[in-house]
Amino acid sequence: MSKIIRNIVFLVLFVMLTSMGIHKFYTSIYQINYVPQKKMIQITSRIFIDDLNNALEKRFHTKSFIGTSKETPQEEQAMKTYLAEKFSLKVNGTLKPMSFRSKEIEANVLICYFRITDIPKITKLEIENSALTELNSDQQNIIQANISGEKQSLLLTSENFKGMLK
């Protein structure tokens, strides 16, 4: 009897573990915080490094090593260019340039920090984010925003890559 139970448990574990290996999540997270005292929007993005490198390779037609010891300044500049093309914010109807501040690596995720200055008030925030959607139609870019103490979120996809927060 114990052999049967052991075999069933083994079979269930095998099926669960192999099915996990087949499915991959295509998700990035963007946190947007408005700091009224500083008249600033702070943005943090969390993107899987392998997906970002694949997107950079597709866009710039060269091998990319972002987040590794082989990373070059040219690759970092390509990453900045790519993210600026794919992720943008309109504040109160005006497109605002984002300033790249820094990046860090946490496991297999690249965390990038941006900011937009000289924002006295936000009445409307339009977000466009098509990052990584050219790689996989299942890509989801989750936007979490905290504007003047009000928390809001958006789910942007390849079919719906624009959204608005008020």
Coordinates of N, CA and C in Angstrom, one line a residue:
M1 N 0.8 -1.2 0.0 CA 0.0 0.0 0.0 C 0.9 1.3 0.0
S2 N 2.0 1.3 0.8 CA 2.8 2.5 0.8 C 3.5 2.7 -0.5
K3 N 3.8 1.6 -1.2 CA 4.4 1.8 -2.5 C 3.5 2.5 -3.5
I4 N 2.2 2.2 -3.4 CA 1.2 2.8 -4.3 C 1.1 4.3 -4.0
I5 N 1.0 4.6 -2.7 CA 0.9 6.0 -2.3 C 2.2 6.8 -2.7
R6 N 3.3 6.2 -2.5 CA 4.6 6.8 -2.8 C 4.6 7.1 -4.3
N7 N 4.2 6.1 -5.1 CA 4.2 6.3 -6.6 C 3.2 7.3 -7.0
I8 N 2.1 7.4 -6.4 CA 1.1 8.4 -6.7 C 1.6 9.8 -6.4
V9 N 2.2 10.0 -5.2 CA 2.8 11.2 -4.8 C 3.9 11.6 -5.8
F10 N 4.8 10.7 -6.2 CA 5.9 10.9 -7.1 C 5.3 11.3 -8.5
L11 N 4.2 10.7 -8.9 CA 3.6 11.0 -10.2 C 3.0 12.5 -10.2
V12 N 2.3 12.8 -9.1 CA 1.7 14.1 -9.0 C 2.8 15.2 -8.9
L13 N 3.9 15.0 -8.2 CA 5.0 15.9 -8.1 C 5.7 16.1 -9.5
F14 N 5.9 15.0 -10.2 CA 6.5 15.0 -11.5 C 5.7 15.8 -12.5
V15 N 4.4 15.6 -12.5 CA 3.5 16.4 -13.4 C 3.5 17.8 -13.0
M16 N 3.4 18.2 -11.7 CA 3.4 19.6 -11.3 C 4.8 20.3 -11.7
L17 N 5.9 19.6 -11.4 CA 7.2 20.2 -11.7 C 7.4 20.4 -13.1
T18 N 7.1 19.4 -13.9 CA 7.4 19.5 -15.4 C 6.4 20.5 -16.0
S19 N 5.2 20.6 -15.5 CA 4.3 21.6 -16.1 C 4.8 23.0 -15.8
M20 N 5.4 23.2 -14.6 CA 5.9 24.5 -14.2 C 7.0 24.9 -15.2
G21 N 7.8 24.0 -15.6 CA 9.0 24.3 -16.4 C 8.5 24.7 -17.8
I22 N 7.4 24.3 -18.3 CA 6.9 24.6 -19.6 C 6.3 26.0 -19.7
H23 N 5.6 26.4 -18.6 CA 5.0 27.7 -18.6 C 5.9 28.8 -18.1
K24 N 6.0 29.9 -18.8 CA 6.8 31.0 -18.4 C 5.9 32.2 -18.2
F25 N 6.2 33.0 -17.2 CA 5.4 34.3 -17.0 C 6.1 35.4 -17.8
Y26 N 5.3 36.2 -18.5 CA 5.8 37.3 -19.2 C 5.2 38.6 -18.6
T27 N 5.8 39.0 -17.5 CA 5.3 40.1 -16.7 C 6.4 41.0 -16.3
S28 N 6.1 42.3 -16.4 CA 7.0 43.4 -15.8 C 6.2 44.2 -15.0
I29 N 6.8 44.8 -14.0 CA 6.1 45.7 -13.0 C 6.7 47.1 -13.0
Y30 N 5.8 48.1 -13.0 CA 6.3 49.5 -13.0 C 5.6 50.1 -11.9
Q31 N 6.3 50.7 -10.9 CA 5.8 51.4 -9.8 C 6.0 52.9 -10.1
I32 N 4.9 53.7 -10.0 CA 4.9 55.1 -10.2 C 4.5 55.8 -9.0
N33 N 5.3 56.7 -8.4 CA 5.0 57.4 -7.2 C 5.2 58.9 -7.4
Y34 N 4.1 59.6 -7.1 CA 4.2 61.1 -7.2 C 4.5 61.6 -5.8
V35 N 5.6 62.4 -5.7 CA 6.0 63.0 -4.5 C 5.7 64.5 -4.6
P36 N 4.6 65.0 -4.1 CA 4.2 66.4 -4.3 C 5.2 67.4 -3.6
Q37 N 5.8 67.0 -2.5 CA 6.7 67.9 -1.8 C 8.0 68.2 -2.7
K38 N 8.4 67.2 -3.5 CA 9.5 67.4 -4.4 C 9.1 67.7 -5.8
K39 N 7.8 67.8 -6.1 CA 7.2 68.0 -7.4 C 7.9 67.1 -8.4
M40 N 7.9 65.8 -8.0 CA 8.6 64.8 -8.8 C 7.8 63.5 -8.9
I41 N 7.9 62.8 -10.0 CA 7.4 61.5 -10.2 C 8.6 60.5 -10.2
Q42 N 8.6 59.5 -9.3 CA 9.6 58.5 -9.2 C 9.1 57.2 -9.8
I43 N 9.8 56.6 -10.7 CA 9.4 55.4 -11.4 C 10.4 54.3 -11.2
T44 N 9.9 53.1 -10.8 CA 10.8 51.9 -10.7 C 10.2 50.9 -11.6
S45 N 11.1 50.3 -12.4 CA 10.6 49.2 -13.3 C 11.3 47.9 -12.9
R46 N 10.6 46.8 -13.0 CA 11.2 45.5 -12.7 C 10.9 44.6 -13.9
I47 N 12.0 44.3 -14.6 CA 11.9 43.5 -15.9 C 12.9 42.3 -15.8
F48 N 12.4 41.2 -16.3 CA 13.2 40.0 -16.4 C 14.4 40.3 -17.3
I49 N 15.6 40.0 -16.9 CA 16.8 40.3 -17.6 C 16.8 39.6 -19.0
D50 N 16.5 38.3 -19.0 CA 16.6 37.5 -20.2 C 15.6 38.1 -21.3
D51 N 14.4 38.5 -20.8 CA 13.4 39.1 -21.8 C 13.9 40.4 -22.3
L52 N 14.5 41.2 -21.4 CA 15.0 42.5 -21.9 C 16.2 42.3 -22.9
N53 N 17.1 41.4 -22.6 CA 18.2 41.2 -23.5 C 17.7 40.7 -24.9
N54 N 16.6 39.8 -24.9 CA 16.0 39.3 -26.1 C 15.4 40.5 -26.9
A55 N 14.8 41.4 -26.2 CA 14.1 42.6 -26.9 C 15.2 43.5 -27.4
L56 N 16.3 43.7 -26.7 CA 17.4 44.5 -27.2 C 18.0 43.9 -28.4
E57 N 18.2 42.6 -28.4 CA 18.8 41.9 -29.5 C 17.9 42.0 -30.8
K58 N 16.6 41.9 -30.6 CA 15.7 42.0 -31.7 C 15.7 43.5 -32.2
R59 N 15.7 44.4 -31.3 CA 15.6 45.8 -31.7 C 16.9 46.3 -32.4
F60 N 18.0 46.0 -31.8 CA 19.3 46.5 -32.3 C 20.2 45.5 -33.1
H61 N 19.7 44.3 -33.3 CA 20.3 43.3 -34.1 C 21.8 43.0 -33.7
T62 N 21.9 42.9 -32.4 CA 23.2 42.6 -31.8 C 23.0 41.9 -30.4
K63 N 23.9 41.0 -30.1 CA 23.8 40.3 -28.8 C 23.9 41.3 -27.7
S64 N 23.1 41.1 -26.6 CA 23.0 42.0 -25.5 C 23.3 41.2 -24.2
F65 N 24.1 41.9 -23.3 CA 24.5 41.2 -22.0 C 24.1 42.1 -20.8
I66 N 23.0 42.8 -20.9 CA 22.5 43.6 -19.8 C 22.4 42.7 -18.6
G67 N 22.9 43.2 -17.5 CA 22.7 42.5 -16.2 C 23.8 41.4 -16.0
T68 N 24.8 41.4 -16.8 CA 25.9 40.4 -16.7 C 27.2 41.1 -16.6
S69 N 28.3 40.4 -16.3 CA 29.6 41.0 -16.2 C 30.1 41.4 -17.6
K70 N 29.5 41.0 -18.7 CA 29.9 41.3 -20.1 C 29.2 42.6 -20.6
E71 N 28.3 43.2 -19.7 CA 27.6 44.4 -20.1 C 28.5 45.5 -20.5
T72 N 28.2 46.2 -21.6 CA 29.0 47.4 -22.0 C 28.2 48.7 -21.9
P73 N 28.9 49.8 -21.9 CA 28.2 51.1 -21.8 C 27.3 51.3 -23.0
Q74 N 27.6 50.7 -24.2 CA 26.8 50.8 -25.4 C 25.5 50.0 -25.2
E75 N 25.6 48.9 -24.5 CA 24.4 48.1 -24.2 C 23.5 48.9 -23.2
E76 N 24.1 49.5 -22.2 CA 23.3 50.3 -21.3 C 22.5 51.4 -22.0
Q77 N 23.3 52.1 -22.9 CA 22.6 53.1 -23.7 C 21.5 52.6 -24.6
A78 N 21.7 51.4 -25.2 CA 20.7 50.8 -26.0 C 19.4 50.5 -25.1
M79 N 19.7 50.0 -23.9 CA 18.6 49.7 -22.9 C 17.8 51.0 -22.6
K80 N 18.5 52.1 -22.4 CA 17.8 53.4 -22.1 C 17.0 53.8 -23.3
T81 N 17.6 53.7 -24.5 CA 16.9 54.1 -25.7 C 15.6 53.2 -25.9
Y82 N 15.8 51.9 -25.7 CA 14.6 51.0 -25.9 C 13.5 51.4 -24.9
L83 N 13.9 51.5 -23.6 CA 12.8 51.8 -22.6 C 12.2 53.2 -22.9
A84 N 12.9 54.2 -23.4 CA 12.4 55.5 -23.7 C 11.4 55.4 -24.9
E85 N 11.7 54.5 -25.8 CA 10.8 54.3 -27.0 C 9.5 53.5 -26.6
K86 N 9.6 52.6 -25.6 CA 8.5 51.7 -25.3 C 7.7 52.2 -24.1
F87 N 8.2 53.0 -23.2 CA 7.5 53.4 -22.0 C 7.5 55.0 -21.9
S88 N 6.3 55.6 -21.9 CA 6.3 57.0 -21.8 C 5.1 57.5 -20.9
L89 N 5.2 58.7 -20.4 CA 4.2 59.3 -19.5 C 3.8 60.6 -20.1
K90 N 2.5 60.9 -20.1 CA 2.0 62.2 -20.4 C 1.4 62.7 -19.1
V91 N 1.9 63.8 -18.6 CA 1.4 64.4 -17.4 C 0.5 65.6 -17.7
N92 N -0.7 65.5 -17.4 CA -1.7 66.6 -17.7 C -1.7 66.9 -19.2
G93 N -1.5 65.9 -20.0 CA -1.6 66.0 -21.5 C -0.3 66.3 -22.1
T94 N 0.8 66.5 -21.4 CA 2.1 66.8 -21.9 C 3.1 65.7 -21.8
L95 N 3.7 65.3 -22.9 CA 4.7 64.2 -22.8 C 5.9 64.7 -22.0
K96 N 6.3 64.0 -21.0 CA 7.4 64.4 -20.1 C 8.6 63.4 -20.3
P97 N 9.8 63.9 -20.5 CA 10.9 63.0 -20.6 C 11.3 62.5 -19.2
M98 N 11.7 61.2 -19.2 CA 12.1 60.6 -18.0 C 13.6 60.6 -17.9
S99 N 14.1 60.8 -16.7 CA 15.6 60.8 -16.5 C 15.9 59.5 -15.8
F100 N 16.8 58.7 -16.5 CA 17.3 57.4 -16.0 C 18.3 57.8 -14.8
R101 N 18.0 57.1 -13.7 CA 18.9 57.4 -12.5 C 19.9 56.3 -12.2
S102 N 19.4 55.1 -12.2 CA 20.3 54.0 -11.9 C 19.6 52.6 -12.2
K103 N 20.4 51.6 -12.0 CA 19.8 50.2 -12.1 C 20.5 49.3 -11.2
E104 N 19.8 48.2 -10.8 CA 20.4 47.2 -10.0 C 19.8 45.8 -10.4
I105 N 20.5 44.8 -10.0 CA 20.0 43.4 -10.3 C 19.6 42.7 -9.0
E106 N 18.4 42.1 -9.1 CA 17.9 41.3 -8.0 C 17.5 39.9 -8.6
A107 N 18.3 38.9 -8.3 CA 18.1 37.6 -8.9 C 18.1 37.7 -10.4
N108 N 17.0 37.4 -11.1 CA 17.0 37.5 -12.6 C 16.2 38.7 -13.1
V109 N 16.1 39.7 -12.2 CA 15.3 40.9 -12.5 C 16.2 42.1 -12.5
L110 N 16.0 42.9 -13.6 CA 16.7 44.2 -13.6 C 15.7 45.3 -13.1
I111 N 16.2 46.0 -12.1 CA 15.4 47.1 -11.5 C 16.0 48.4 -12.0
C112 N 15.2 49.2 -12.6 CA 15.6 50.5 -13.1 C 14.9 51.6 -12.4
Y113 N 15.6 52.7 -12.2 CA 15.0 53.9 -11.5 C 15.0 55.1 -12.4
F114 N 13.9 55.7 -12.5 CA 13.7 56.9 -13.3 C 13.0 58.0 -12.5
R115 N 13.1 59.2 -13.0 CA 12.3 60.3 -12.4 C 11.9 61.3 -13.4
I116 N 10.9 62.1 -13.1 CA 10.4 63.2 -13.9 C 10.3 64.3 -12.9
T117 N 10.9 65.5 -13.2 CA 10.9 66.6 -12.2 C 10.0 67.7 -12.7
D118 N 9.8 68.7 -11.9 CA 9.0 69.9 -12.2 C 7.6 69.6 -12.5
I119 N 6.9 68.8 -11.6 CA 5.5 68.4 -11.8 C 4.8 69.0 -10.6
P120 N 4.2 70.2 -10.7 CA 3.6 70.8 -9.5 C 2.3 70.1 -9.1
K121 N 1.6 69.5 -10.1 CA 0.3 68.8 -9.8 C 0.0 67.8 -10.9
I122 N -0.7 66.7 -10.5 CA -1.1 65.8 -11.5 C -2.6 65.7 -11.5
T123 N -3.2 66.0 -12.6 CA -4.7 65.9 -12.8 C -5.0 64.6 -13.6
K124 N -4.1 64.3 -14.6 CA -4.3 63.2 -15.5 C -2.9 62.7 -15.8
L125 N -2.8 61.3 -15.8 CA -1.5 60.7 -16.1 C -1.8 59.6 -17.2
E126 N -1.3 59.9 -18.4 CA -1.4 58.9 -19.5 C -0.2 58.1 -19.6
I127 N -0.3 56.8 -19.7 CA 0.8 55.9 -19.7 C 0.7 55.0 -20.9
E128 N 1.9 54.9 -21.6 CA 2.0 54.0 -22.8 C 3.2 53.1 -22.5
N129 N 2.9 51.8 -22.5 CA 4.0 50.9 -22.2 C 3.8 49.6 -23.1
S130 N 4.7 49.5 -24.1 CA 4.7 48.4 -25.0 C 6.0 47.6 -24.9
A131 N 6.7 47.8 -23.8 CA 8.0 47.1 -23.6 C 7.7 45.6 -23.6
L132 N 8.6 44.9 -24.3 CA 8.6 43.5 -24.5 C 7.4 42.8 -25.2
T133 N 6.4 43.6 -25.6 CA 5.3 43.1 -26.3 C 5.6 42.5 -27.7
E134 N 6.7 43.0 -28.3 CA 7.1 42.5 -29.6 C 7.6 41.1 -29.5
L135 N 8.0 40.7 -28.3 CA 8.6 39.3 -28.1 C 7.5 38.3 -27.9
N136 N 6.5 38.6 -27.1 CA 5.5 37.7 -26.7 C 4.1 38.3 -26.6
S137 N 3.1 37.8 -27.2 CA 1.8 38.4 -27.1 C 1.2 38.3 -25.7
D138 N 1.7 37.4 -24.9 CA 1.2 37.2 -23.5 C 1.9 38.2 -22.5
Q139 N 2.8 39.1 -23.0 CA 3.4 40.0 -22.1 C 2.4 40.9 -21.4
Q140 N 2.6 41.1 -20.1 CA 1.8 42.0 -19.3 C 2.7 43.0 -18.6
N141 N 2.4 44.2 -18.7 CA 3.1 45.3 -18.0 C 2.1 45.8 -17.0
I142 N 2.4 45.5 -15.7 CA 1.6 46.0 -14.6 C 2.1 47.3 -14.1
I143 N 1.1 48.3 -14.1 CA 1.4 49.6 -13.6 C 0.8 49.8 -12.2
Q144 N 1.6 50.1 -11.2 CA 1.0 50.4 -9.9 C 1.4 51.9 -9.6
A145 N 0.4 52.7 -9.3 CA 0.7 54.1 -9.1 C 0.2 54.6 -7.8
N146 N 0.9 55.5 -7.2 CA 0.5 56.1 -6.0 C 0.6 57.6 -6.2
I147 N -0.6 58.3 -6.5 CA -0.6 59.7 -6.8 C -1.4 60.4 -5.7
S148 N -0.6 61.2 -5.0 CA -1.2 62.0 -3.9 C -2.0 61.1 -2.9
G149 N -1.4 60.0 -2.6 CA -2.0 59.1 -1.6 C -3.1 58.1 -2.2
E150 N -3.4 58.3 -3.5 CA -4.4 57.4 -4.1 C -3.7 56.3 -4.9
K151 N -4.0 55.1 -4.5 CA -3.3 54.0 -5.3 C -4.2 53.5 -6.4
Q152 N -3.6 53.4 -7.6 CA -4.3 52.9 -8.7 C -3.4 51.9 -9.5
S153 N -4.0 51.1 -10.4 CA -3.2 50.2 -11.1 C -3.8 50.0 -12.5
L154 N -3.0 49.6 -13.4 CA -3.4 49.3 -14.8 C -2.7 48.0 -15.2
L155 N -3.3 47.3 -16.1 CA -2.7 46.1 -16.7 C -2.6 46.4 -18.2
L156 N -1.4 46.6 -18.7 CA -1.2 46.9 -20.1 C -0.6 45.7 -20.9
T157 N -1.1 45.4 -22.1 CA -0.8 44.2 -22.9 C -0.4 44.7 -24.3
S158 N -0.1 43.7 -25.1 CA 0.2 44.0 -26.5 C -1.0 44.6 -27.2
E159 N -2.1 44.2 -26.8 CA -3.4 44.7 -27.5 C -3.9 46.0 -26.9
N160 N -3.5 46.2 -25.6 CA -4.0 47.4 -24.9 C -2.8 48.0 -24.1
F161 N -1.9 48.7 -24.8 CA -0.7 49.2 -24.2 C -0.7 50.7 -23.8
K162 N -2.0 51.3 -23.7 CA -2.1 52.6 -23.2 C -3.2 52.6 -22.1
G163 N -3.0 53.5 -21.2 CA -4.0 53.7 -20.1 C -3.9 55.0 -19.5
M164 N -4.9 55.4 -18.7 CA -5.0 56.7 -18.1 C -5.3 56.6 -16.6
L165 N -4.7 57.4 -15.8 CA -5.0 57.5 -14.4 C -5.4 58.9 -14.1
K166 N -6.4 59.1 -13.2 CA -6.8 60.5 -12.9 C -6.7 60.6 -11.4

